[in-house]
PDB file of C-alpha atoms and ligand atoms in Angstrom:
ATOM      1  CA  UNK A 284      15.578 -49.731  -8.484  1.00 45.00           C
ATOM      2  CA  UNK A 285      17.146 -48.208  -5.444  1.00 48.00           C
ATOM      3  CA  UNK A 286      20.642 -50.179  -4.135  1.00 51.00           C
ATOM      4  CA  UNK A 287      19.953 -52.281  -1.383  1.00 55.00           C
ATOM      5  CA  UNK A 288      20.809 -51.389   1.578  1.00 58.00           C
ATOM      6  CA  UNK A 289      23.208 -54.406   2.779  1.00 56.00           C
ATOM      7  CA  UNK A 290      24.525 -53.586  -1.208  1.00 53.00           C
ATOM      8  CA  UNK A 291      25.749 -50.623   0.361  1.00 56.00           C
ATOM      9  CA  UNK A 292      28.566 -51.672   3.134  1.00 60.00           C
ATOM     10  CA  UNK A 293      31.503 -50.213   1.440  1.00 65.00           C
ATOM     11  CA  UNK A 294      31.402 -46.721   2.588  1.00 82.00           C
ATOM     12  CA  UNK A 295      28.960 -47.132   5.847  1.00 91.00           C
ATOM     13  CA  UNK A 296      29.875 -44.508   8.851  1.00 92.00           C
ATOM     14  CA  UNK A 297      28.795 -44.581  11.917  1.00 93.00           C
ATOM     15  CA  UNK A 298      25.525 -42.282  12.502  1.00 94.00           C
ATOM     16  CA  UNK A 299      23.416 -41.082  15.374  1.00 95.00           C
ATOM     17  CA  UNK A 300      19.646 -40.961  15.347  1.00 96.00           C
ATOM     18  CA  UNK A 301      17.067 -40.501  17.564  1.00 98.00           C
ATOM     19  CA  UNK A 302      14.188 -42.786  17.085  1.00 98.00           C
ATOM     20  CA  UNK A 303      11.403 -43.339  18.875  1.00 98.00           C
ATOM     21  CA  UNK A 304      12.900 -41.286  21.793  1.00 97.00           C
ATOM     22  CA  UNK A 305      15.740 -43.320  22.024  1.00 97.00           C
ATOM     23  CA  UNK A 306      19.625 -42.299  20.913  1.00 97.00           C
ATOM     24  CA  UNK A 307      21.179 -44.496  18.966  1.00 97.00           C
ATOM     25  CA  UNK A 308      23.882 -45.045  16.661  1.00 95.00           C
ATOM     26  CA  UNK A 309      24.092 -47.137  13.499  1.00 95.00           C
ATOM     27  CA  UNK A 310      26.666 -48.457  10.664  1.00 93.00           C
ATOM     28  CA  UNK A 311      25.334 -47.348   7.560  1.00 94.00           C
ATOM     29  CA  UNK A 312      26.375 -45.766   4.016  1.00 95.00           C
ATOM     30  CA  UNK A 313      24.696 -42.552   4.661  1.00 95.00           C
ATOM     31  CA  UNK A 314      23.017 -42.653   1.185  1.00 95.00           C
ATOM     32  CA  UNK A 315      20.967 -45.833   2.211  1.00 96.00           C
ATOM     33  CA  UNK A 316      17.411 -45.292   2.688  1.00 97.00           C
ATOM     34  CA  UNK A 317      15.829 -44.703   6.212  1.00 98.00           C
ATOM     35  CA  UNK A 318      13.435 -47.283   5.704  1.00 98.00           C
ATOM     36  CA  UNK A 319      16.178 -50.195   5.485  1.00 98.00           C
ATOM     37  CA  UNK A 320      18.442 -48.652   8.258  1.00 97.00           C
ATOM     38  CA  UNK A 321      15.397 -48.471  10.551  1.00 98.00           C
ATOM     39  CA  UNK A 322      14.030 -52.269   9.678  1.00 98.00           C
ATOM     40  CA  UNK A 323      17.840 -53.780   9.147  1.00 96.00           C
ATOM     41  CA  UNK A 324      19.820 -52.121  11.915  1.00 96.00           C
ATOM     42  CA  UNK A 325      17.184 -51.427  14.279  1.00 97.00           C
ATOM     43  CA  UNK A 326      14.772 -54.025  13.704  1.00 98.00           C
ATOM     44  CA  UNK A 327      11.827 -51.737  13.432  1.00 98.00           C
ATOM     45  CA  UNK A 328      10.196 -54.141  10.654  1.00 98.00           C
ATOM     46  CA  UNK A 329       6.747 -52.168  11.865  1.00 98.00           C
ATOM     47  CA  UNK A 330       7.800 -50.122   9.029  1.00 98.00           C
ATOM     48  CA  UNK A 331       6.864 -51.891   5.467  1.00 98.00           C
ATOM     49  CA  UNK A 332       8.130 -51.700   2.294  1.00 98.00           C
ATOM     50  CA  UNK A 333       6.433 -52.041  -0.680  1.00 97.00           C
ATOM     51  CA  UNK A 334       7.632 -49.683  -3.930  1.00 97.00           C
ATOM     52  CA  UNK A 335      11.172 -48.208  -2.875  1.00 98.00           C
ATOM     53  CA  UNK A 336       9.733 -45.451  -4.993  1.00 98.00           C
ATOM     54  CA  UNK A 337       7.294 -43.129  -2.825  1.00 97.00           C
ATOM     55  CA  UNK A 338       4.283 -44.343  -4.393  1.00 97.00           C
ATOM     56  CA  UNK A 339       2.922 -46.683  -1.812  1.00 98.00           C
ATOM     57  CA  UNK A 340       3.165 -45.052   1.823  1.00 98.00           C
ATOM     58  CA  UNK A 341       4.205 -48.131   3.553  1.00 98.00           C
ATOM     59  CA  UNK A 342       7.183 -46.588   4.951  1.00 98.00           C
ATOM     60  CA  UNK A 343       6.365 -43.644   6.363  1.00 98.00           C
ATOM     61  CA  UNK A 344       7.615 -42.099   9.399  1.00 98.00           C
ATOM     62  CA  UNK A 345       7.200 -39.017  11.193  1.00 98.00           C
ATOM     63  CA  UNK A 346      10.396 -37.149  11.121  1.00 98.00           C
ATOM     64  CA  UNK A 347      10.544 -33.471  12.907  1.00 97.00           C
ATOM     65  CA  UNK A 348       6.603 -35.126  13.537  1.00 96.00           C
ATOM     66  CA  UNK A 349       6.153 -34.620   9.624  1.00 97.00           C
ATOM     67  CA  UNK A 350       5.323 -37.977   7.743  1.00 97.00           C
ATOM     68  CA  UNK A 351       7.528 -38.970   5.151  1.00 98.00           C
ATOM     69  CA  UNK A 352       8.181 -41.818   2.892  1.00 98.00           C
ATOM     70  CA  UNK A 353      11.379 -43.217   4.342  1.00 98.00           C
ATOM     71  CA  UNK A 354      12.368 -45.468   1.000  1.00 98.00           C
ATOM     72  CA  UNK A 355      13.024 -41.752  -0.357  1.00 98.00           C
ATOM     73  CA  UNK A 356      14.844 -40.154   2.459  1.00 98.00           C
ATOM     74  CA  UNK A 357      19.209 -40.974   2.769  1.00 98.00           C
ATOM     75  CA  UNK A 358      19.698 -42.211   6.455  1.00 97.00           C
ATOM     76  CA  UNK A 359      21.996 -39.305   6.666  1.00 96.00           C
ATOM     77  CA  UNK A 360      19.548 -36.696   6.341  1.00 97.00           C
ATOM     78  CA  UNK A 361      17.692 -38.284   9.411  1.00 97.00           C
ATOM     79  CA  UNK A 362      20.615 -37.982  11.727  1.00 94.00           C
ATOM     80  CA  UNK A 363      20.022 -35.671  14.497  1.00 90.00           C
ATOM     81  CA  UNK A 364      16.126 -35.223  13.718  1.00 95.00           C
ATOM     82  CA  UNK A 365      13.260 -37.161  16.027  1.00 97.00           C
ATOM     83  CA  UNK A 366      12.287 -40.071  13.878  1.00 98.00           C
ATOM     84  CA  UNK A 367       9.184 -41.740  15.011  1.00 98.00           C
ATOM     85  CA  UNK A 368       7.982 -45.496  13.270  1.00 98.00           C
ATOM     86  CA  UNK A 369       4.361 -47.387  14.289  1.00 98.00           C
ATOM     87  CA  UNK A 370       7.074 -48.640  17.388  1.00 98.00           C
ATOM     88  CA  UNK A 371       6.858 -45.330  18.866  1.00 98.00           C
ATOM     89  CA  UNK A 372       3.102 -44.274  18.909  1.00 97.00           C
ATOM     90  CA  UNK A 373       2.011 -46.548  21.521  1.00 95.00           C
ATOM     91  CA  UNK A 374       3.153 -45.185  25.276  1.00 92.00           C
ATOM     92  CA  UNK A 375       3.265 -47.367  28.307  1.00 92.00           C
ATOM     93  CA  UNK A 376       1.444 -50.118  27.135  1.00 92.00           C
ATOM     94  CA  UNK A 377      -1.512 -47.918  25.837  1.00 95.00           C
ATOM     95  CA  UNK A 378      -2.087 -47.690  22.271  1.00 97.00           C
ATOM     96  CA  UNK A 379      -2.034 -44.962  20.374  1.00 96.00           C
ATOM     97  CA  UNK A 380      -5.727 -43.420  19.624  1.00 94.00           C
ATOM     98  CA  UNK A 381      -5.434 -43.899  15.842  1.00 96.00           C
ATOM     99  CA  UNK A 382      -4.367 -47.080  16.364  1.00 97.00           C
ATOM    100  CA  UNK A 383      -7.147 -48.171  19.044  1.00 96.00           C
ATOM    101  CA  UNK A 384      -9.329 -46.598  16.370  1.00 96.00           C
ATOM    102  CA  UNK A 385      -8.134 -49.284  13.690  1.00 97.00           C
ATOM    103  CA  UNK A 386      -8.671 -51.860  16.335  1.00 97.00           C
ATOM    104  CA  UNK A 387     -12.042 -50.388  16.675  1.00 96.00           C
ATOM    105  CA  UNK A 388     -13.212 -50.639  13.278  1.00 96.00           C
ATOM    106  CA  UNK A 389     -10.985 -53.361  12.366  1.00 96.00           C
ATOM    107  CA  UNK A 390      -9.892 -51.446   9.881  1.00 96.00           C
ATOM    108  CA  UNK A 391      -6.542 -54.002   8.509  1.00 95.00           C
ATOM    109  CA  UNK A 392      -7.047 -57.006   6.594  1.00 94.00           C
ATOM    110  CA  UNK A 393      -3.201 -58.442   5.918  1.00 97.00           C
ATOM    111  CA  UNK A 394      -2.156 -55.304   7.728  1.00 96.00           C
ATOM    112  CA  UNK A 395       0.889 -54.597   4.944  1.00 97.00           C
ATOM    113  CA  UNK A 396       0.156 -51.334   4.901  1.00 98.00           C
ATOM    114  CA  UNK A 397      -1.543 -50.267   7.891  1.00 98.00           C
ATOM    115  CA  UNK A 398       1.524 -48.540   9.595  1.00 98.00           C
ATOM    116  CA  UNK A 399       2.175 -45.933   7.042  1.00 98.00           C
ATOM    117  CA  UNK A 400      -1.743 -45.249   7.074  1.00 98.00           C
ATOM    118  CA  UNK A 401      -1.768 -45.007  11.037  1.00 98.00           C
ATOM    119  CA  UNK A 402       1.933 -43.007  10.830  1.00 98.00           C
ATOM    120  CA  UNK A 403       0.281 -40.816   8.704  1.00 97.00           C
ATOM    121  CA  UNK A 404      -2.930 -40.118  10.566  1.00 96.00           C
ATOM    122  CA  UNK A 405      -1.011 -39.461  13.935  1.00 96.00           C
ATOM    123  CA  UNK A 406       0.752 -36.507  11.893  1.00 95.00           C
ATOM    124  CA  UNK A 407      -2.949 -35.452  11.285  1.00 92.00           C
ATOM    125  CA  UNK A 408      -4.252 -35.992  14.778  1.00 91.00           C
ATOM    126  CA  UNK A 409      -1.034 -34.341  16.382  1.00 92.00           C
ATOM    127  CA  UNK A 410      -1.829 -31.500  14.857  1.00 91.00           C
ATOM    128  CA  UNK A 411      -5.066 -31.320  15.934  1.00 88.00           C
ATOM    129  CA  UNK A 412      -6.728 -31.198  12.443  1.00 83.00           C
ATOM    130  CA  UNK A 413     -10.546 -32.259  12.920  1.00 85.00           C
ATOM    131  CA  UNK A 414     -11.236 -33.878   8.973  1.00 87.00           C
ATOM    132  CA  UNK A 415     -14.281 -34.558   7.405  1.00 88.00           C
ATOM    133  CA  UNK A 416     -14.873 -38.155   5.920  1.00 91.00           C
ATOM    134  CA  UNK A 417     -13.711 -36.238   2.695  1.00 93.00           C
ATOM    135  CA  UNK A 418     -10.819 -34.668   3.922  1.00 92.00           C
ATOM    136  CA  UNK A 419      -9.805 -38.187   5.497  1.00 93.00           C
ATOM    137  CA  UNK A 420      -9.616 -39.447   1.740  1.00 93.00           C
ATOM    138  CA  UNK A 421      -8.089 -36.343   0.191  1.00 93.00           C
ATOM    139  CA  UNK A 422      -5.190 -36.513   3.295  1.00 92.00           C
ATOM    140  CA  UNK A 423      -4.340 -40.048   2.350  1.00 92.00           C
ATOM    141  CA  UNK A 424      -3.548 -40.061  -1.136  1.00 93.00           C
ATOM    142  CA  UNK A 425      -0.062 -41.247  -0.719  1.00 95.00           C
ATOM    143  CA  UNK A 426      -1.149 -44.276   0.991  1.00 97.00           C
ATOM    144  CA  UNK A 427      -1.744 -47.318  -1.335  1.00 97.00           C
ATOM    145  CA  UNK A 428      -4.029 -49.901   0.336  1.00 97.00           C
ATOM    146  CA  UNK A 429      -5.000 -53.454  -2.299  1.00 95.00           C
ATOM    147  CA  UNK A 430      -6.773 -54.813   0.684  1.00 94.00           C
ATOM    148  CA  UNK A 431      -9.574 -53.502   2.883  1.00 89.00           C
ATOM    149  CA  UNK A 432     -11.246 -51.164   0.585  1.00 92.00           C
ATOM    150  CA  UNK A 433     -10.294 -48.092   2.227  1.00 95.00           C
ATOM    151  CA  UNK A 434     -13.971 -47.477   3.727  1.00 95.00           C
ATOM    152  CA  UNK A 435     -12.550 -48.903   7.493  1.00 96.00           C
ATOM    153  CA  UNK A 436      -9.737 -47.135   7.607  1.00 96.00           C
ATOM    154  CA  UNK A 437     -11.498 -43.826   6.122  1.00 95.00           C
ATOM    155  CA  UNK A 438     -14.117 -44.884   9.167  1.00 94.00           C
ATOM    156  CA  UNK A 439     -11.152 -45.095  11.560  1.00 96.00           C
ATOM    157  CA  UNK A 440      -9.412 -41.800  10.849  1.00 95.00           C
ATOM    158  CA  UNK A 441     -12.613 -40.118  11.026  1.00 93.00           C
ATOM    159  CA  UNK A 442     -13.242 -41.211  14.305  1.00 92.00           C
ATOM    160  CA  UNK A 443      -9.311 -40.652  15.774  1.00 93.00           C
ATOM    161  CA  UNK A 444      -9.503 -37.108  14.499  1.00 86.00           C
ATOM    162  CA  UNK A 445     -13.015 -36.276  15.986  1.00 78.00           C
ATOM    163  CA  UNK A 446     -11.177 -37.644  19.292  1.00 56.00           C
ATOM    164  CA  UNK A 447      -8.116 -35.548  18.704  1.00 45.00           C
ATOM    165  CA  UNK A 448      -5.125 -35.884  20.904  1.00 43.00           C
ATOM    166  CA  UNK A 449      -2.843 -34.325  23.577  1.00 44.00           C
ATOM    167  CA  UNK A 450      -0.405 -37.186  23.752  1.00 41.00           C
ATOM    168  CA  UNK A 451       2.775 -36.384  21.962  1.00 46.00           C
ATOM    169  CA  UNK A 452       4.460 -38.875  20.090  1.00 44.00           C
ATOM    170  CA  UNK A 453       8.047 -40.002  21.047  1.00 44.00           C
ATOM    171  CA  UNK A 454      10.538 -37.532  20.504  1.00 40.00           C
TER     172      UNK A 454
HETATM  173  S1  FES B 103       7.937 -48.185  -0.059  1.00 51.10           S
HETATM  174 FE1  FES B 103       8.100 -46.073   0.341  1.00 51.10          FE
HETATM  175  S2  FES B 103       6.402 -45.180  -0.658  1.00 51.10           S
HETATM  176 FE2  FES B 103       6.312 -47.286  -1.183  1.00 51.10          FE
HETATM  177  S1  FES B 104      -4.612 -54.267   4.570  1.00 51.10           S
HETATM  178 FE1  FES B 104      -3.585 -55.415   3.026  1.00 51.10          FE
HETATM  179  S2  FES B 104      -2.631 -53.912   1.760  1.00 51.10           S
HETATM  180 FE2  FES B 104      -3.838 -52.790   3.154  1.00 51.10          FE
END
């Protein structure tokens, strides 16, 4: 298993990052994993973590508006690159579309895993890709779900992409 993060002190340097539109700098071996850096230094717990090994999808962030699994990625390769978590899709008070679309079809049950499936989809609506119900599936196979099913969130993506977007997220 990966070191923990707060295992990782000796070593930490002081790093800029840009998430969710906002500069900031943090304290942090640069070899610890985005995903603890972003929930332990920034308190962006939106981001999950489930397998620390890239299997799951609960941690993913955009970064450069691609989504990645941030238990994989070194904090240091983040630095100077947008990084976006679930914190950043919603915009002055309004949410998101894939997000409203989750709402919609009440697509969470404990909701673990539901912002690496709605980080992922904004990549997929920002882009402007319109997916069929079978696309939908194929596009999340890195995102590990032991709750709902998948059918509701399938049903939810579906429906954000045939809105489509011309919000940006943060950057
Ligand atoms: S915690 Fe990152 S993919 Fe599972
Ligand atoms: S809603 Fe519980 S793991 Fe997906």
């Amino acid at each position: 298993m990966a070191q923990d993060h707060r295992e990782q002190r000796n070593g930490a340097e002081r790093l800029p990052l840009r998430v969710n539109g906002d500069d900031v700098e943090v304290e942090a071996a640069p070899m610890s994993v985005l995903a603890d850096v972003l929930r332990d230094e920034l308190g962006l717990t939106g981001t999950k973590l489930g397998c620390r090994a890239g299997d799951c999808g609960s941690c993913t962030v955009l970064v450069d508006g691609v989504a990645i699994t941030s238990c994989l990625m070194p904090v240091a390769q983040a630095a100077g690159r947008d990084v976006t978590t679930i914190e950043g899709l919603e915009t002055d008070g309004e949410l998101h579309p894939v997000q409203q679309a989750f709402s919609d079809h009440n697509a969470s049950q404990c909701g673990y895993c539901i912002p690496g499936f709605i980080v992922a989809a904004a990549e997929t609506v920002a882009n402007g890709e319109v997916l069929d119900r079978e696309q939908v599936v194929q596009s999340l196979s890195g995102n590990l779900c032991r709750c709902t099913g998948y059918e509701s969130i399938v049903d939810a993506i579906v429906d954000a992409c045939g809105h489509g977007t011309d919000r940006e997220v943060a950057s």
